[in-house]
PDB file of C-alpha atoms in Angstrom:
ATOM      1  CA  MET A  74     -10.076  22.156 -11.554  1.00 46.00           C
ATOM      2  CA  GLY A  75     -10.566  24.586  -8.781  1.00 42.00           C
ATOM      3  CA  PRO A  76      -8.915  24.874  -5.303  1.00 39.00           C
ATOM      4  CA  PRO A  77     -10.420  23.367  -2.220  1.00 38.00           C
ATOM      5  CA  SER A  78     -13.068  25.682  -0.774  1.00 36.00           C
ATOM      6  CA  SER A  79     -11.261  26.131   2.405  1.00 35.00           C
ATOM      7  CA  ALA A  80      -8.449  24.944   4.703  1.00 35.00           C
ATOM      8  CA  GLU A  81     -11.133  23.491   6.998  1.00 36.00           C
ATOM      9  CA  GLU A  82     -12.270  21.026   4.229  1.00 39.00           C
ATOM     10  CA  PHE A  83      -8.929  19.216   4.291  1.00 39.00           C
ATOM     11  CA  GLY A  84      -8.438  18.812   7.905  1.00 40.00           C
ATOM     12  CA  PRO A  85     -11.690  17.126   8.882  1.00 35.00           C
ATOM     13  CA  SER A  86     -11.331  14.579   6.132  1.00 37.00           C
ATOM     14  CA  VAL A  87      -8.096  13.525   7.843  1.00 38.00           C
ATOM     15  CA  GLN A  88      -9.960  12.941  10.966  1.00 36.00           C
ATOM     16  CA  GLU A  89     -12.888  11.256   9.373  1.00 36.00           C
ATOM     17  CA  PHE A  90     -10.494   8.457   7.793  1.00 37.00           C
ATOM     18  CA  GLY A  91      -8.733   7.961  10.888  1.00 37.00           C
ATOM     19  CA  ARG A  92     -11.706   6.874  12.981  1.00 33.00           C
ATOM     20  CA  GLY A  93     -11.484   3.096  13.713  1.00 35.00           C
ATOM     21  CA  ARG A  94      -8.039   2.933  12.346  1.00 36.00           C
ATOM     22  CA  GLY A  95      -5.102   1.987  14.756  1.00 39.00           C
ATOM     23  CA  GLU A  96      -3.889   5.329  16.534  1.00 41.00           C
ATOM     24  CA  ALA A  97      -0.392   6.238  15.646  1.00 41.00           C
ATOM     25  CA  THR A  98       2.219   7.909  18.065  1.00 37.00           C
ATOM     26  CA  SER A  99       5.848   9.144  17.831  1.00 35.00           C
ATOM     27  CA  VAL A 100       8.597   6.705  17.639  1.00 35.00           C
ATOM     28  CA  ALA A 101      10.339   8.234  20.629  1.00 31.00           C
ATOM     29  CA  ARG A 102       7.147   7.456  22.562  1.00 35.00           C
ATOM     30  CA  ALA A 103       6.681   3.887  21.091  1.00 38.00           C
ATOM     31  CA  GLU A 104      10.411   3.001  21.768  1.00 39.00           C
ATOM     32  CA  SER A 105      10.043   3.876  25.351  1.00 33.00           C
ATOM     33  CA  ASP A 106       7.300   1.110  25.891  1.00 45.00           C
ATOM     34  CA  GLU A 107       8.394  -2.230  26.875  1.00 47.00           C
ATOM     35  CA  HIS A 108       7.913  -4.677  23.845  1.00 46.00           C
ATOM     36  CA  PRO A 109       8.433  -8.337  23.293  1.00 45.00           C
ATOM     37  CA  SER A 110      11.579  -9.033  21.098  1.00 65.00           C
ATOM     38  CA  THR A 111      10.433 -12.378  19.323  1.00 87.00           C
ATOM     39  CA  PRO A 112       8.681 -12.447  16.083  1.00 91.00           C
ATOM     40  CA  ALA A 113       5.719 -14.814  15.958  1.00 90.00           C
ATOM     41  CA  THR A 114       6.536 -18.333  14.446  1.00 89.00           C
ATOM     42  CA  VAL A 115       4.847 -17.356  11.357  1.00 90.00           C
ATOM     43  CA  LEU A 116       7.514 -14.680  10.511  1.00 91.00           C
ATOM     44  CA  ARG A 117      10.413 -16.625  11.967  1.00 85.00           C
ATOM     45  CA  ASP A 118       9.813 -19.089   9.071  1.00 87.00           C
ATOM     46  CA  VAL A 119      10.534 -16.474   6.339  1.00 96.00           C
ATOM     47  CA  ARG A 120      14.030 -15.055   5.579  1.00 97.00           C
ATOM     48  CA  ALA A 121      13.131 -11.435   4.908  1.00 98.00           C
ATOM     49  CA  VAL A 122      10.018  -9.184   5.167  1.00 98.00           C
ATOM     50  CA  VAL A 123       8.921  -6.424   2.768  1.00 98.00           C
ATOM     51  CA  PHE A 124       6.603  -3.745   4.205  1.00 98.00           C
ATOM     52  CA  ASP A 125       4.258  -1.382   2.341  1.00 96.00           C
ATOM     53  CA  THR A 126       4.635   2.131   3.939  1.00 94.00           C
ATOM     54  CA  ASP A 127       1.466   4.004   4.090  1.00 90.00           C
ATOM     55  CA  GLY A 128      -1.056   2.434   6.565  1.00 90.00           C
ATOM     56  CA  VAL A 129       1.351  -0.313   7.604  1.00 96.00           C
ATOM     57  CA  ILE A 130       4.530   1.472   8.697  1.00 97.00           C
ATOM     58  CA  THR A 131       3.187   4.961   9.241  1.00 93.00           C
ATOM     59  CA  ASP A 132      -0.087   6.797   9.861  1.00 88.00           C
ATOM     60  CA  SER A 133       0.041   8.351   6.434  1.00 82.00           C
ATOM     61  CA  ALA A 134      -2.909   6.493   4.548  1.00 79.00           C
ATOM     62  CA  ARG A 135      -5.423   8.695   6.299  1.00 82.00           C
ATOM     63  CA  VAL A 136      -3.532  11.773   5.076  1.00 86.00           C
ATOM     64  CA  HIS A 137      -3.319  10.468   1.509  1.00 85.00           C
ATOM     65  CA  ALA A 138      -7.268   9.609   1.652  1.00 87.00           C
ATOM     66  CA  ALA A 139      -8.007  13.028   2.789  1.00 89.00           C
ATOM     67  CA  ALA A 140      -5.982  14.815   0.140  1.00 91.00           C
ATOM     68  CA  TRP A 141      -7.666  12.558  -2.482  1.00 92.00           C
ATOM     69  CA  LYS A 142     -11.128  13.465  -1.050  1.00 95.00           C
ATOM     70  CA  THR A 143     -10.422  17.175  -1.410  1.00 95.00           C
ATOM     71  CA  ALA A 144      -9.067  16.908  -4.877  1.00 95.00           C
ATOM     72  CA  PHE A 145     -11.879  14.552  -6.027  1.00 95.00           C
ATOM     73  CA  ASP A 146     -14.706  16.345  -4.601  1.00 94.00           C
ATOM     74  CA  ALA A 147     -13.360  19.775  -6.130  1.00 94.00           C
ATOM     75  CA  TYR A 148     -13.639  18.049  -9.527  1.00 94.00           C
ATOM     76  CA  LEU A 149     -16.968  16.340  -8.856  1.00 94.00           C
ATOM     77  CA  CYS A 150     -18.607  19.706  -7.792  1.00 91.00           C
ATOM     78  CA  GLU A 151     -17.681  21.086 -11.221  1.00 89.00           C
ATOM     79  CA  LEU A 152     -19.469  18.427 -13.071  1.00 87.00           C
ATOM     80  CA  THR A 153     -22.602  19.224 -14.976  1.00 75.00           C
ATOM     81  CA  SER A 154     -23.942  15.701 -15.184  1.00 71.00           C
ATOM     82  CA  ASP A 155     -27.606  15.167 -14.035  1.00 73.00           C
ATOM     83  CA  ASP A 156     -26.726  11.843 -12.592  1.00 80.00           C
ATOM     84  CA  PRO A 157     -26.430  12.181  -8.877  1.00 83.00           C
ATOM     85  CA  THR A 158     -24.491   9.009  -8.508  1.00 83.00           C
ATOM     86  CA  ARG A 159     -21.658  10.380 -10.754  1.00 85.00           C
ATOM     87  CA  ARG A 160     -21.396  13.433  -8.586  1.00 87.00           C
ATOM     88  CA  ARG A 161     -21.505  11.747  -5.336  1.00 91.00           C
ATOM     89  CA  PRO A 162     -18.722  12.900  -3.051  1.00 94.00           C
ATOM     90  CA  PHE A 163     -15.457  10.716  -2.731  1.00 96.00           C
ATOM     91  CA  ASP A 164     -15.735   8.379   0.308  1.00 93.00           C
ATOM     92  CA  ALA A 165     -12.400   8.753   2.075  1.00 90.00           C
ATOM     93  CA  HIS A 166     -12.717   5.223   3.353  1.00 86.00           C
ATOM     94  CA  ASP A 167     -14.517   2.971   0.919  1.00 88.00           C
ATOM     95  CA  ASP A 168     -13.570   4.705  -2.355  1.00 93.00           C
ATOM     96  CA  TYR A 169     -10.103   5.074  -1.158  1.00 88.00           C
ATOM     97  CA  LEU A 170      -9.593   1.490  -0.252  1.00 83.00           C
ATOM     98  CA  ARG A 171     -11.281   0.257  -3.548  1.00 87.00           C
ATOM     99  CA  TYR A 172      -9.693   2.399  -6.007  1.00 92.00           C
ATOM    100  CA  VAL A 173      -6.561   4.356  -5.083  1.00 90.00           C
ATOM    101  CA  ASP A 174      -4.998   2.826  -1.992  1.00 83.00           C
ATOM    102  CA  GLY A 175      -1.541   1.308  -2.887  1.00 77.00           C
ATOM    103  CA  LYS A 176      -1.451   2.779  -6.425  1.00 83.00           C
ATOM    104  CA  SER A 177       0.440   5.418  -8.064  1.00 83.00           C
ATOM    105  CA  ARG A 178      -1.248   8.848  -8.075  1.00 88.00           C
ATOM    106  CA  LEU A 179      -2.165   8.617 -11.809  1.00 92.00           C
ATOM    107  CA  ASP A 180      -3.444   4.985 -11.696  1.00 92.00           C
ATOM    108  CA  GLY A 181      -5.451   5.808  -8.630  1.00 91.00           C
ATOM    109  CA  ALA A 182      -7.050   8.894 -10.253  1.00 95.00           C
ATOM    110  CA  GLU A 183      -7.785   6.988 -13.287  1.00 95.00           C
ATOM    111  CA  ALA A 184      -9.295   3.914 -11.426  1.00 95.00           C
ATOM    112  CA  PHE A 185     -11.711   6.187  -9.460  1.00 96.00           C
ATOM    113  CA  LEU A 186     -12.914   8.184 -12.391  1.00 96.00           C
ATOM    114  CA  ALA A 187     -13.462   4.959 -14.335  1.00 95.00           C
ATOM    115  CA  SER A 188     -15.624   3.643 -11.327  1.00 94.00           C
ATOM    116  CA  ARG A 189     -17.997   6.562 -11.864  1.00 93.00           C
ATOM    117  CA  GLY A 190     -17.889   6.531 -15.783  1.00 91.00           C
ATOM    118  CA  LEU A 191     -16.263  10.016 -15.894  1.00 93.00           C
ATOM    119  CA  ASP A 192     -13.778  11.590 -18.186  1.00 91.00           C
ATOM    120  CA  ARG A 193     -10.319   9.859 -17.899  1.00 92.00           C
ATOM    121  CA  SER A 194      -8.450  12.049 -20.382  1.00 93.00           C
ATOM    122  CA  ALA A 195      -4.763  12.379 -19.571  1.00 95.00           C
ATOM    123  CA  GLN A 196      -5.205  16.074 -18.721  1.00 95.00           C
ATOM    124  CA  THR A 197      -8.059  15.362 -16.159  1.00 95.00           C
ATOM    125  CA  VAL A 198      -6.140  12.558 -14.618  1.00 96.00           C
ATOM    126  CA  ARG A 199      -3.161  14.628 -14.269  1.00 95.00           C
ATOM    127  CA  ASP A 200      -4.891  17.638 -12.823  1.00 96.00           C
ATOM    128  CA  ILE A 201      -6.542  15.547 -10.148  1.00 96.00           C
ATOM    129  CA  ALA A 202      -3.223  13.829  -9.327  1.00 94.00           C
ATOM    130  CA  GLU A 203      -1.381  17.175  -9.190  1.00 95.00           C
ATOM    131  CA  GLU A 204      -3.912  18.681  -6.819  1.00 95.00           C
ATOM    132  CA  LYS A 205      -3.829  15.585  -4.573  1.00 92.00           C
ATOM    133  CA  GLU A 206       0.018  15.890  -4.504  1.00 90.00           C
ATOM    134  CA  ARG A 207      -0.150  19.586  -3.447  1.00 94.00           C
ATOM    135  CA  LEU A 208      -2.598  18.888  -0.847  1.00 92.00           C
ATOM    136  CA  PHE A 209      -0.600  16.001   0.654  1.00 88.00           C
ATOM    137  CA  VAL A 210       2.792  17.822   0.631  1.00 89.00           C
ATOM    138  CA  ARG A 211       1.153  20.761   2.449  1.00 90.00           C
ATOM    139  CA  ARG A 212      -0.388  18.448   5.154  1.00 84.00           C
ATOM    140  CA  LEU A 213       2.976  16.530   5.411  1.00 82.00           C
ATOM    141  CA  SER A 214       4.999  19.743   5.916  1.00 81.00           C
ATOM    142  CA  GLU A 215       2.503  21.265   8.538  1.00 82.00           C
ATOM    143  CA  HIS A 216       1.776  18.151  10.675  1.00 78.00           C
ATOM    144  CA  GLY A 217       4.360  15.474   9.995  1.00 78.00           C
ATOM    145  CA  ILE A 218       3.808  11.774  10.066  1.00 86.00           C
ATOM    146  CA  ASP A 219       3.793   9.184  12.787  1.00 90.00           C
ATOM    147  CA  ALA A 220       4.684   5.481  13.074  1.00 95.00           C
ATOM    148  CA  TYR A 221       2.360   2.928  14.445  1.00 95.00           C
ATOM    149  CA  PRO A 222       3.804   1.800  17.674  1.00 95.00           C
ATOM    150  CA  GLY A 223       3.010  -1.877  17.149  1.00 95.00           C
ATOM    151  CA  THR A 224       4.769  -1.751  13.785  1.00 96.00           C
ATOM    152  CA  VAL A 225       7.757  -0.037  15.530  1.00 96.00           C
ATOM    153  CA  ARG A 226       7.873  -2.839  18.067  1.00 95.00           C
ATOM    154  CA  LEU A 227       7.822  -5.533  15.442  1.00 96.00           C
ATOM    155  CA  LEU A 228      10.550  -3.702  13.196  1.00 97.00           C
ATOM    156  CA  HIS A 229      12.919  -3.744  16.182  1.00 95.00           C
ATOM    157  CA  ALA A 230      12.138  -7.532  17.064  1.00 95.00           C
ATOM    158  CA  LEU A 231      12.847  -8.383  13.454  1.00 96.00           C
ATOM    159  CA  ARG A 232      16.041  -6.168  13.535  1.00 95.00           C
ATOM    160  CA  LEU A 233      17.212  -8.054  16.702  1.00 94.00           C
ATOM    161  CA  ALA A 234      16.410 -11.378  14.949  1.00 94.00           C
ATOM    162  CA  GLY A 235      18.741 -10.416  12.056  1.00 95.00           C
ATOM    163  CA  THR A 236      15.789 -10.489   9.475  1.00 97.00           C
ATOM    164  CA  PRO A 237      16.479  -8.290   6.385  1.00 98.00           C
ATOM    165  CA  MET A 238      13.632  -5.760   5.928  1.00 98.00           C
ATOM    166  CA  ALA A 239      12.627  -3.387   2.962  1.00 98.00           C
ATOM    167  CA  ALA A 240      10.039  -0.757   2.769  1.00 98.00           C
ATOM    168  CA  ALA A 241       8.346  -0.603  -0.686  1.00 97.00           C
ATOM    169  CA  SER A 242       5.815   1.862  -1.693  1.00 93.00           C
ATOM    170  CA  ALA A 243       4.159   3.493  -4.857  1.00 88.00           C
ATOM    171  CA  SER A 244       4.522   6.863  -3.140  1.00 87.00           C
ATOM    172  CA  ARG A 245       7.426   8.959  -4.075  1.00 88.00           C
ATOM    173  CA  HIS A 246       7.366  10.506  -0.443  1.00 88.00           C
ATOM    174  CA  ALA A 247       8.093   7.046   1.038  1.00 91.00           C
ATOM    175  CA  ARG A 248      11.697   7.836   1.898  1.00 93.00           C
ATOM    176  CA  GLU A 249      10.671  11.207   3.391  1.00 90.00           C
ATOM    177  CA  ILE A 250       7.736   9.831   5.474  1.00 90.00           C
ATOM    178  CA  LEU A 251       9.990   7.057   7.015  1.00 95.00           C
ATOM    179  CA  THR A 252      12.547   9.568   7.832  1.00 92.00           C
ATOM    180  CA  ARG A 253      10.093  12.033   9.468  1.00 89.00           C
ATOM    181  CA  ALA A 254       8.616   8.936  11.446  1.00 92.00           C
ATOM    182  CA  GLY A 255      12.164   8.064  12.585  1.00 94.00           C
ATOM    183  CA  VAL A 256      12.218   4.554  11.304  1.00 96.00           C
ATOM    184  CA  ALA A 257      14.129   4.833   8.065  1.00 96.00           C
ATOM    185  CA  ASP A 258      17.325   3.373   9.627  1.00 96.00           C
ATOM    186  CA  LEU A 259      15.587   0.091  10.386  1.00 97.00           C
ATOM    187  CA  PHE A 260      15.235  -0.842   6.791  1.00 98.00           C
ATOM    188  CA  ASP A 261      18.032  -2.358   4.585  1.00 98.00           C
ATOM    189  CA  VAL A 262      16.194  -1.284   1.346  1.00 97.00           C
ATOM    190  CA  VAL A 263      13.738   1.252   0.428  1.00 97.00           C
ATOM    191  CA  VAL A 264      11.966   1.243  -2.977  1.00 97.00           C
ATOM    192  CA  ASP A 265       9.636   4.084  -3.407  1.00 94.00           C
ATOM    193  CA  GLY A 266       7.634   5.502  -6.193  1.00 90.00           C
ATOM    194  CA  GLY A 267      10.565   7.413  -7.757  1.00 91.00           C
ATOM    195  CA  GLU A 268      12.488   4.297  -7.924  1.00 93.00           C
ATOM    196  CA  ALA A 269       9.567   2.428  -9.440  1.00 93.00           C
ATOM    197  CA  ALA A 270       9.279   5.115 -12.014  1.00 91.00           C
ATOM    198  CA  ARG A 271      12.739   5.177 -12.938  1.00 95.00           C
ATOM    199  CA  LEU A 272      12.732   1.431 -13.396  1.00 96.00           C
ATOM    200  CA  GLY A 273       9.495   1.340 -15.271  1.00 95.00           C
ATOM    201  CA  LEU A 274       7.876  -0.969 -12.744  1.00 94.00           C
ATOM    202  CA  PRO A 275       4.035  -1.288 -13.311  1.00 93.00           C
ATOM    203  CA  GLY A 276       1.965  -0.493 -10.291  1.00 90.00           C
ATOM    204  CA  LYS A 277       0.024  -2.868  -7.994  1.00 91.00           C
ATOM    205  CA  PRO A 278      -1.552  -5.246  -8.301  1.00 94.00           C
ATOM    206  CA  GLN A 279       1.378  -6.163 -10.357  1.00 96.00           C
ATOM    207  CA  PRO A 280       3.990  -7.485  -7.991  1.00 97.00           C
ATOM    208  CA  HIS A 281       7.140  -5.913  -9.582  1.00 97.00           C
ATOM    209  CA  LEU A 282       7.733  -3.376  -6.782  1.00 97.00           C
ATOM    210  CA  PHE A 283       7.778  -6.029  -4.100  1.00 98.00           C
ATOM    211  CA  LEU A 284       9.794  -8.381  -6.129  1.00 98.00           C
ATOM    212  CA  GLU A 285      12.444  -5.539  -6.679  1.00 98.00           C
ATOM    213  CA  ALA A 286      12.604  -5.126  -3.025  1.00 98.00           C
ATOM    214  CA  ALA A 287      13.098  -8.721  -2.440  1.00 98.00           C
ATOM    215  CA  ARG A 288      15.841  -8.869  -5.209  1.00 98.00           C
ATOM    216  CA  ARG A 289      17.636  -6.006  -3.377  1.00 98.00           C
ATOM    217  CA  LEU A 290      17.495  -7.894  -0.035  1.00 98.00           C
ATOM    218  CA  GLY A 291      18.985 -10.791  -1.953  1.00 98.00           C
ATOM    219  CA  VAL A 292      16.179 -13.333  -0.856  1.00 98.00           C
ATOM    220  CA  PRO A 293      13.803 -15.002  -3.330  1.00 98.00           C
ATOM    221  CA  ALA A 294      10.018 -14.266  -3.118  1.00 98.00           C
ATOM    222  CA  ARG A 295       9.385 -17.750  -1.988  1.00 97.00           C
ATOM    223  CA  ARG A 296      11.355 -17.148   1.200  1.00 98.00           C
ATOM    224  CA  THR A 297       9.980 -13.440   1.758  1.00 98.00           C
ATOM    225  CA  ALA A 298       6.810 -12.080   3.590  1.00 98.00           C
ATOM    226  CA  VAL A 299       4.845  -9.221   2.294  1.00 98.00           C
ATOM    227  CA  VAL A 300       2.915  -6.873   4.743  1.00 98.00           C
ATOM    228  CA  GLU A 301       0.212  -4.748   3.217  1.00 96.00           C
ATOM    229  CA  ASP A 302      -3.007  -2.931   3.999  1.00 93.00           C
ATOM    230  CA  ALA A 303      -4.311  -2.263   0.514  1.00 91.00           C
ATOM    231  CA  LEU A 304      -6.469  -4.704  -1.620  1.00 93.00           C
ATOM    232  CA  ALA A 305      -4.055  -4.024  -4.557  1.00 92.00           C
ATOM    233  CA  GLY A 306      -1.049  -4.783  -2.392  1.00 94.00           C
ATOM    234  CA  VAL A 307      -2.185  -8.089  -0.950  1.00 97.00           C
ATOM    235  CA  GLU A 308      -3.255  -9.105  -4.502  1.00 96.00           C
ATOM    236  CA  ALA A 309       0.428  -8.117  -5.778  1.00 97.00           C
ATOM    237  CA  GLY A 310       1.932 -10.228  -3.016  1.00 98.00           C
ATOM    238  CA  ARG A 311      -0.015 -13.173  -4.030  1.00 97.00           C
ATOM    239  CA  ARG A 312       0.718 -12.653  -7.708  1.00 98.00           C
ATOM    240  CA  GLY A 313       4.439 -12.500  -6.724  1.00 98.00           C
ATOM    241  CA  GLY A 314       4.502 -16.027  -5.203  1.00 98.00           C
ATOM    242  CA  PHE A 315       5.763 -14.640  -1.725  1.00 98.00           C
ATOM    243  CA  ALA A 316       6.008 -17.137   0.884  1.00 98.00           C
ATOM    244  CA  LEU A 317       3.392 -15.191   3.277  1.00 98.00           C
ATOM    245  CA  VAL A 318       1.164 -12.189   2.628  1.00 98.00           C
ATOM    246  CA  VAL A 319      -0.009 -10.453   5.714  1.00 98.00           C
ATOM    247  CA  GLY A 320      -2.835  -8.136   5.533  1.00 97.00           C
ATOM    248  CA  VAL A 321      -3.152  -5.171   7.827  1.00 96.00           C
ATOM    249  CA  ASP A 322      -6.911  -4.254   8.573  1.00 94.00           C
ATOM    250  CA  ARG A 323      -6.992  -0.996  10.630  1.00 88.00           C
ATOM    251  CA  GLY A 324     -10.656  -0.731  10.053  1.00 79.00           C
ATOM    252  CA  GLY A 325     -11.243  -4.077  11.859  1.00 74.00           C
ATOM    253  CA  THR A 326     -14.479  -4.851  10.232  1.00 78.00           C
ATOM    254  CA  ALA A 327     -15.666  -8.153   9.245  1.00 79.00           C
ATOM    255  CA  ASP A 328     -16.079  -6.986   5.592  1.00 88.00           C
ATOM    256  CA  SER A 329     -12.700  -5.259   5.428  1.00 89.00           C
ATOM    257  CA  CYS A 330     -11.008  -8.397   6.768  1.00 93.00           C
ATOM    258  CA  ALA A 331     -12.946 -10.570   4.182  1.00 93.00           C
ATOM    259  CA  ARG A 332     -11.875  -8.330   1.384  1.00 92.00           C
ATOM    260  CA  LEU A 333      -8.179  -8.674   2.237  1.00 95.00           C
ATOM    261  CA  LEU A 334      -8.367 -12.503   2.629  1.00 96.00           C
ATOM    262  CA  ARG A 335     -10.213 -12.556  -0.788  1.00 95.00           C
ATOM    263  CA  HIS A 336      -7.565 -10.585  -2.533  1.00 95.00           C
ATOM    264  CA  GLY A 337      -4.649 -12.785  -1.368  1.00 95.00           C
ATOM    265  CA  ALA A 338      -3.776 -12.320   2.249  1.00 97.00           C
ATOM    266  CA  ASP A 339      -2.760 -15.511   4.131  1.00 97.00           C
ATOM    267  CA  LEU A 340      -3.670 -13.892   7.330  1.00 96.00           C
ATOM    268  CA  VAL A 341      -5.108 -10.538   8.587  1.00 96.00           C
ATOM    269  CA  VAL A 342      -4.188  -8.538  11.749  1.00 96.00           C
ATOM    270  CA  ARG A 343      -5.333  -5.266  13.059  1.00 94.00           C
ATOM    271  CA  ASP A 344      -2.036  -4.242  14.388  1.00 95.00           C
ATOM    272  CA  LEU A 345       1.291  -5.464  13.654  1.00 96.00           C
ATOM    273  CA  GLY A 346       2.104  -5.981  17.226  1.00 94.00           C
ATOM    274  CA  GLU A 347      -0.129  -9.131  16.959  1.00 94.00           C
ATOM    275  CA  LEU A 348       2.922 -10.583  15.001  1.00 95.00           C
ATOM    276  CA  LEU A 349       5.004 -10.542  18.039  1.00 93.00           C
ATOM    277  CA  LEU A 350       5.136 -13.680  20.229  1.00 84.00           C
ATOM    278  CA  GLY A 351       2.013 -13.875  22.134  1.00 62.00           C
ATOM    279  CA  GLY A 352       0.009 -11.950  19.350  1.00 57.00           C
ATOM    280  CA  LYS A 353      -3.249 -13.251  18.068  1.00 58.00           C
ATOM    281  CA  PRO A 354      -3.500 -12.705  14.232  1.00 58.00           C
ATOM    282  CA  LYS A 355      -6.741 -13.510  12.643  1.00 56.00           C
TER     283      LYS A 355
END
């Protein structure tokens, strides 16, 4: 698989996926804003909360999506198939949400290739996943990652309320991302992709990653909430028997909201600030 054609190809993809999704900002700026200190009743009825990372805590989902687009498009351009539908460029919004969001790199690469009826050999899957990793790491080192201000406000409110919190992600970069965003110290537990691999935990939509996070918090799933933006993630929360599954819909469309609900979300919000007292979850 060849390298991306230019540096410009990667940058615009990030902006493309970011349109319509909640804007992120630095934690320093977010913490300077006045914010409510009381979680909404729906969260006060649970004893712990497990958060997905990308797209929920930090504005990193768009960077993952852009890296996937560049990696997949480079592969698709090399195909010799006469079927234009198989060579159609990767959609950094729809394809990302349907096939790779919330999954490990290998699972995501395989799922997208399967959706097009393309080669899913171990070598092809690994090549695409490794190229995506290279692109993501480059972007992370060059530009960093910000946290969503509404999420930061909610994290502080839950911390003040004494609610144990965990961050759980299929990404091996989750700890680094949380640290760069300045929110790592707000979590009692972090279970990232490296930990999942070490423990042999199956990926989403299986619930094992979230169940491990709840176990480390010492709170049973039936008393714990899961907050997720990925379809595979909300399905994992439902399969795991969690007390509450909150879907985060940064796109804010009727279709994206409906899909989160169909996959297992109990309620859907566009921004986690809606889960503070006075917020209006859908």
